Tab-separated table of C-alpha atoms in Angstrom:
chain	number	residue	atom	x	y	z
A	1	MET	CA	-4.955	27.413	40.801
A	2	THR	CA	-7.859	25.602	39.689
A	3	LEU	CA	-8.988	24.800	35.977
A	4	THR	CA	-12.325	25.480	35.513
A	5	LEU	CA	-14.492	22.632	33.593
A	6	THR	CA	-18.051	23.705	32.504
A	7	VAL	CA	-20.759	21.413	30.712
A	8	SER	CA	-23.204	23.607	28.370
A	9	ASP	CA	-27.169	23.222	28.946
A	10	GLU	CA	-27.069	21.847	25.043
A	11	VAL	CA	-24.752	18.866	26.517
A	12	ARG	CA	-26.682	18.356	29.489
A	13	ALA	CA	-29.751	17.754	27.568
A	14	LEU	CA	-28.701	15.591	25.263
A	15	ALA	CA	-26.911	13.330	27.371
A	16	PRO	CA	-28.704	13.479	31.181
A	17	GLY	CA	-27.241	11.066	32.780
A	18	PHE	CA	-23.510	12.317	31.862
A	19	THR	CA	-21.250	12.415	35.179
A	20	HIS	CA	-17.888	13.451	35.194
A	21	VAL	CA	-14.830	13.652	38.001
A	22	ALA	CA	-11.788	15.573	37.710
A	23	ILE	CA	-8.387	15.183	38.999
A	24	GLU	CA	-6.197	18.199	39.189
A	25	ALA	CA	-2.496	17.333	39.784
A	26	HIS	CA	0.366	19.498	40.064
A	27	GLY	CA	4.021	18.293	41.050
A	28	LEU	CA	3.703	15.187	38.552
A	29	VAL	CA	6.692	13.259	37.445
A	30	ASN	CA	6.353	11.852	33.867
A	31	GLY	CA	8.691	9.769	31.734
A	32	PRO	CA	8.919	7.253	29.255
A	33	SER	CA	7.090	4.119	29.681
A	34	ARG	CA	8.137	1.853	32.335
A	35	GLU	CA	7.903	-1.710	33.669
A	36	ALA	CA	5.374	-0.797	36.477
A	37	GLY	CA	3.052	1.112	34.318
A	38	SER	CA	3.555	-1.888	31.609
A	39	ALA	CA	2.516	-4.160	34.254
A	40	LEU	CA	-0.607	-1.922	35.105
A	41	LEU	CA	-1.890	-2.381	31.625
A	42	ASP	CA	-1.421	-5.909	31.316
A	43	ASP	CA	-3.264	-6.220	34.789
A	44	ALA	CA	-6.317	-3.723	33.355
A	45	ALA	CA	-6.500	-6.326	30.257
A	46	ARG	CA	-6.925	-9.128	32.460
A	47	ARG	CA	-9.644	-7.022	34.350
A	48	LEU	CA	-11.298	-6.175	31.471
A	49	ALA	CA	-11.696	-9.754	29.937
A	50	VAL	CA	-13.603	-11.087	33.367
A	51	ARG	CA	-15.727	-7.676	33.458
A	52	LEU	CA	-16.796	-8.701	29.785
A	53	ASP	CA	-16.976	-12.517	30.355
A	54	GLY	CA	-16.899	-13.239	26.483
A	55	ARG	CA	-18.780	-10.204	25.329
A	56	ALA	CA	-17.541	-7.600	23.036
A	57	PRO	CA	-16.907	-4.363	24.394
A	58	HIS	CA	-19.604	-2.769	22.625
A	59	GLU	CA	-21.761	-5.006	24.514
A	60	ASP	CA	-21.394	-3.757	27.692
A	61	PRO	CA	-24.360	-1.361	28.837
A	62	HIS	CA	-21.655	1.696	29.492
A	63	MET	CA	-20.355	1.094	26.157
A	64	ALA	CA	-24.024	0.688	24.702
A	65	ALA	CA	-24.809	3.720	26.456
A	66	TRP	CA	-21.795	5.801	24.815
A	67	ARG	CA	-22.894	4.440	21.269
A	68	GLU	CA	-26.424	6.083	21.643
A	69	THR	CA	-24.976	9.129	22.577
A	70	TYR	CA	-22.716	9.321	19.849
A	71	THR	CA	-25.589	8.492	17.352
A	72	ALA	CA	-27.114	11.423	19.129
A	73	PHE	CA	-25.069	14.157	18.150
A	74	GLY	CA	-24.530	12.309	14.781
A	75	SER	CA	-21.229	10.331	14.927
A	76	LYS	CA	-21.432	6.507	13.756
A	77	PRO	CA	-19.988	4.563	17.000
A	78	SER	CA	-18.986	1.914	14.883
A	79	ARG	CA	-16.617	4.436	13.348
A	80	THR	CA	-15.575	6.306	15.826
A	81	ARG	CA	-15.517	5.152	18.810
A	82	ASN	CA	-15.640	6.752	22.191
A	83	SER	CA	-12.037	6.069	23.884
A	84	ALA	CA	-12.882	3.377	26.290
A	85	GLU	CA	-14.285	1.260	23.654
A	86	ALA	CA	-11.157	1.885	21.383
A	87	LEU	CA	-8.866	0.856	24.184
A	88	ALA	CA	-10.630	-2.103	25.218
A	89	LYS	CA	-10.537	-3.364	21.721
A	90	ARG	CA	-6.618	-2.832	21.587
A	91	ALA	CA	-6.700	-4.623	24.941
A	92	LEU	CA	-8.490	-8.211	23.867
A	93	SER	CA	-6.679	-7.680	20.404
A	94	GLU	CA	-3.393	-9.586	19.601
A	95	ALA	CA	-1.190	-6.398	19.780
A	96	GLY	CA	-2.474	-5.423	23.020
A	97	LEU	CA	-2.352	-2.093	24.567
A	98	PRO	CA	0.023	0.831	23.440
A	99	ARG	CA	2.853	2.320	26.091
A	100	ILE	CA	2.373	5.818	25.402
A	101	ASN	CA	4.360	7.592	28.588
A	102	LEU	CA	3.989	7.050	32.494
A	103	LEU	CA	1.250	9.406	32.849
A	104	VAL	CA	-1.068	8.231	30.088
A	105	ASP	CA	-0.478	4.573	30.877
A	106	LEU	CA	-1.379	5.239	34.347
A	107	TYR	CA	-5.247	6.571	33.188
A	108	ASN	CA	-5.274	4.140	30.326
A	109	ALA	CA	-5.321	1.385	32.672
A	110	VAL	CA	-7.586	3.121	34.613
A	111	SER	CA	-9.767	3.401	31.625
A	112	VAL	CA	-9.638	-0.510	30.464
A	113	ALA	CA	-10.124	-1.690	34.063
A	114	HIS	CA	-13.109	0.303	34.862
A	115	LEU	CA	-14.199	0.611	30.724
A	116	ILE	CA	-14.524	4.670	31.549
A	117	PRO	CA	-13.517	6.833	29.056
A	118	VAL	CA	-10.585	8.533	30.603
A	119	GLY	CA	-8.531	11.647	29.478
A	120	GLY	CA	-5.662	13.590	30.656
A	121	GLU	CA	-4.779	17.391	29.656
A	122	ASP	CA	-1.578	19.108	30.172
A	123	ALA	CA	-2.851	21.881	32.265
A	124	ASP	CA	-0.169	24.323	31.727
A	125	ARG	CA	-1.341	24.123	27.993
A	126	ILE	CA	-4.945	24.726	28.188
A	127	GLU	CA	-6.089	28.502	27.916
A	128	GLY	CA	-8.683	29.750	29.903
A	129	GLY	CA	-11.164	27.198	31.006
A	130	MET	CA	-12.239	23.911	29.524
A	131	ARG	CA	-15.728	23.710	28.229
A	132	LEU	CA	-17.825	20.858	26.644
A	133	ILE	CA	-20.161	22.145	24.347
A	134	ARG	CA	-21.932	21.437	20.788
A	135	ALA	CA	-19.689	22.846	18.423
A	136	THR	CA	-20.847	25.561	15.665
A	137	GLY	CA	-18.763	23.958	12.904
A	138	GLU	CA	-16.178	27.028	13.176
A	139	GLU	CA	-13.924	26.046	15.952
A	140	ASP	CA	-10.325	25.027	14.727
A	141	PHE	CA	-9.215	21.756	15.915
A	142	VAL	CA	-5.442	21.483	15.603
A	143	THR	CA	-3.931	17.742	14.754
A	144	VAL	CA	-1.305	16.382	12.619
A	145	ALA	CA	-2.083	14.458	9.735
A	146	GLY	CA	0.663	12.649	7.599
A	147	GLY	CA	3.425	14.416	9.915
A	148	GLU	CA	2.203	18.041	9.101
A	149	GLU	CA	0.291	20.264	11.403
A	150	THR	CA	-3.294	20.705	10.135
A	151	VAL	CA	-6.471	22.745	11.017
A	152	GLU	CA	-9.853	20.680	11.048
A	153	HIS	CA	-13.268	21.637	12.182
A	154	PRO	CA	-15.459	19.706	13.823
A	155	ASP	CA	-19.220	18.931	12.384
A	156	ALA	CA	-22.244	21.444	13.524
A	157	GLY	CA	-23.514	19.962	16.481
A	158	GLU	CA	-20.485	17.425	17.608
A	159	VAL	CA	-19.930	17.356	21.043
A	160	VAL	CA	-16.177	18.678	21.690
A	161	TRP	CA	-14.239	19.865	24.798
A	162	ARG	CA	-12.552	23.232	24.282
A	163	ASP	CA	-10.584	25.805	25.539
A	164	ASP	CA	-10.232	29.496	24.296
A	165	ALA	CA	-7.482	28.440	21.796
A	166	GLY	CA	-9.525	25.971	20.048
A	167	VAL	CA	-10.915	22.150	20.326
A	168	THR	CA	-8.940	20.041	22.689
A	169	CYS	CA	-10.711	16.820	21.827
A	170	ARG	CA	-13.448	15.768	19.245
A	171	ARG	CA	-16.571	13.916	19.333
A	172	TRP	CA	-16.529	13.880	23.307
A	173	ASN	CA	-13.772	11.699	23.906
A	174	TRP	CA	-12.705	10.458	20.790
A	175	ARG	CA	-9.625	11.934	19.441
A	176	GLN	CA	-7.298	14.354	21.549
A	177	GLY	CA	-5.611	17.280	20.259
A	178	PRO	CA	-1.670	17.305	20.110
A	179	ARG	CA	-1.447	20.887	21.769
A	180	THR	CA	-2.487	19.509	25.243
A	181	ARG	CA	-1.710	16.490	25.413
A	182	LEU	CA	0.474	15.194	28.311
A	183	THR	CA	4.428	14.523	27.184
A	184	GLU	CA	7.134	13.591	29.291
A	185	ARG	CA	8.136	16.910	30.341
A	186	THR	CA	4.425	17.399	31.406
A	187	THR	CA	4.382	18.035	35.419
A	188	SER	CA	0.760	19.535	35.766
A	189	GLY	CA	-2.065	17.584	34.582
A	190	ILE	CA	-5.705	17.212	34.205
A	191	PHE	CA	-7.610	14.052	34.558
A	192	LEU	CA	-11.333	13.918	33.358
A	193	LEU	CA	-13.250	10.348	34.142
A	194	GLU	CA	-16.437	10.314	32.010
A	195	SER	CA	-19.435	7.906	32.495
A	196	LEU	CA	-23.316	7.833	31.165
A	197	ALA	CA	-26.159	6.041	32.894
A	198	PRO	CA	-26.496	3.009	33.576
A	199	MET	CA	-22.914	3.201	35.102
A	200	PRO	CA	-23.237	3.870	38.772
A	201	VAL	CA	-21.966	7.328	39.941
A	202	ALA	CA	-19.827	5.408	42.874
A	203	GLU	CA	-17.948	3.461	40.001
A	204	VAL	CA	-16.658	6.198	38.373
A	205	THR	CA	-15.691	7.915	41.713
A	206	ALA	CA	-13.917	4.452	42.625
A	207	ALA	CA	-12.035	4.614	39.314
A	208	ALA	CA	-11.206	8.424	40.255
A	209	ALA	CA	-9.836	7.304	43.537
A	210	GLU	CA	-7.674	4.343	42.077
A	211	LEU	CA	-6.385	6.799	39.791
A	212	ALA	CA	-5.170	9.387	42.191
A	213	GLU	CA	-3.741	6.595	44.424
A	214	LEU	CA	-1.431	5.551	41.290
A	215	LEU	CA	-0.774	9.407	40.573
A	216	ALA	CA	0.688	9.575	44.029
A	217	LYS	CA	2.444	6.549	43.909
A	218	PHE	CA	4.540	7.803	40.949
A	219	SER	CA	4.976	11.352	41.811
A	220	PRO	CA	5.349	11.277	45.372
A	221	GLY	CA	4.952	14.735	46.632
A	222	ALA	CA	2.513	15.791	44.067
A	223	ASP	CA	-0.742	18.149	44.867
A	224	ILE	CA	-3.781	15.823	43.825
A	225	ALA	CA	-7.179	17.004	44.363
A	226	VAL	CA	-10.336	14.872	43.271
A	227	ARG	CA	-13.209	16.705	42.366
A	228	ALA	CA	-16.504	15.876	43.181
A	229	PRO	CA	-18.950	14.242	40.682
A	230	GLU	CA	-20.819	16.441	38.682
A	231	SER	CA	-23.785	14.857	36.775
A	232	SER	CA	-26.292	16.265	34.188
A	233	ALA	CA	-29.274	14.683	35.687
């Protein structure tokens, strides 16, 4: 079964240089973080440091483009950073990158190494297809605050990913909801790599190929399909 991903015309107009590559995988084997995944995260931090060459993450042209886009839909990028910039800051800090579970560690490593926002959703928990839209402000986003489940609503005009049940990720790729996140029981996933101009499409494609190889390595026998890049240009 192929999960449908659509990008609304409003989002395409907002970010004409947007490109995304999706990887759909079934028969995955997840579990707790392990030494091999941790080593990949450490290597990604080293690759990031070489890439930045002393600059702060937000000074990278790709991260600067995301900041401009966040500002365009009304978010403050210094307060709500895109997922790649947030991870990059963690990678360069004394605390380092978090270890979540094997699948999350794999896509976080690719995100940091390439400075590309990468998300992973449990495909079995997605209801209907996934759509990237500008919110009306009435959509439900189920999250957890203070240990209790709570429902938030995005700002009107905010860019969000959603399915038939509600918002799955707020502010484009800032904060994922717990309903569809990858857990240690996940066996089917959809992984989304997102880029903006000036990043070449070839780079996001190469990052997707790297992630697909890692998924195949750690889940032998999994059915993994990398979709062709889809661009708003």
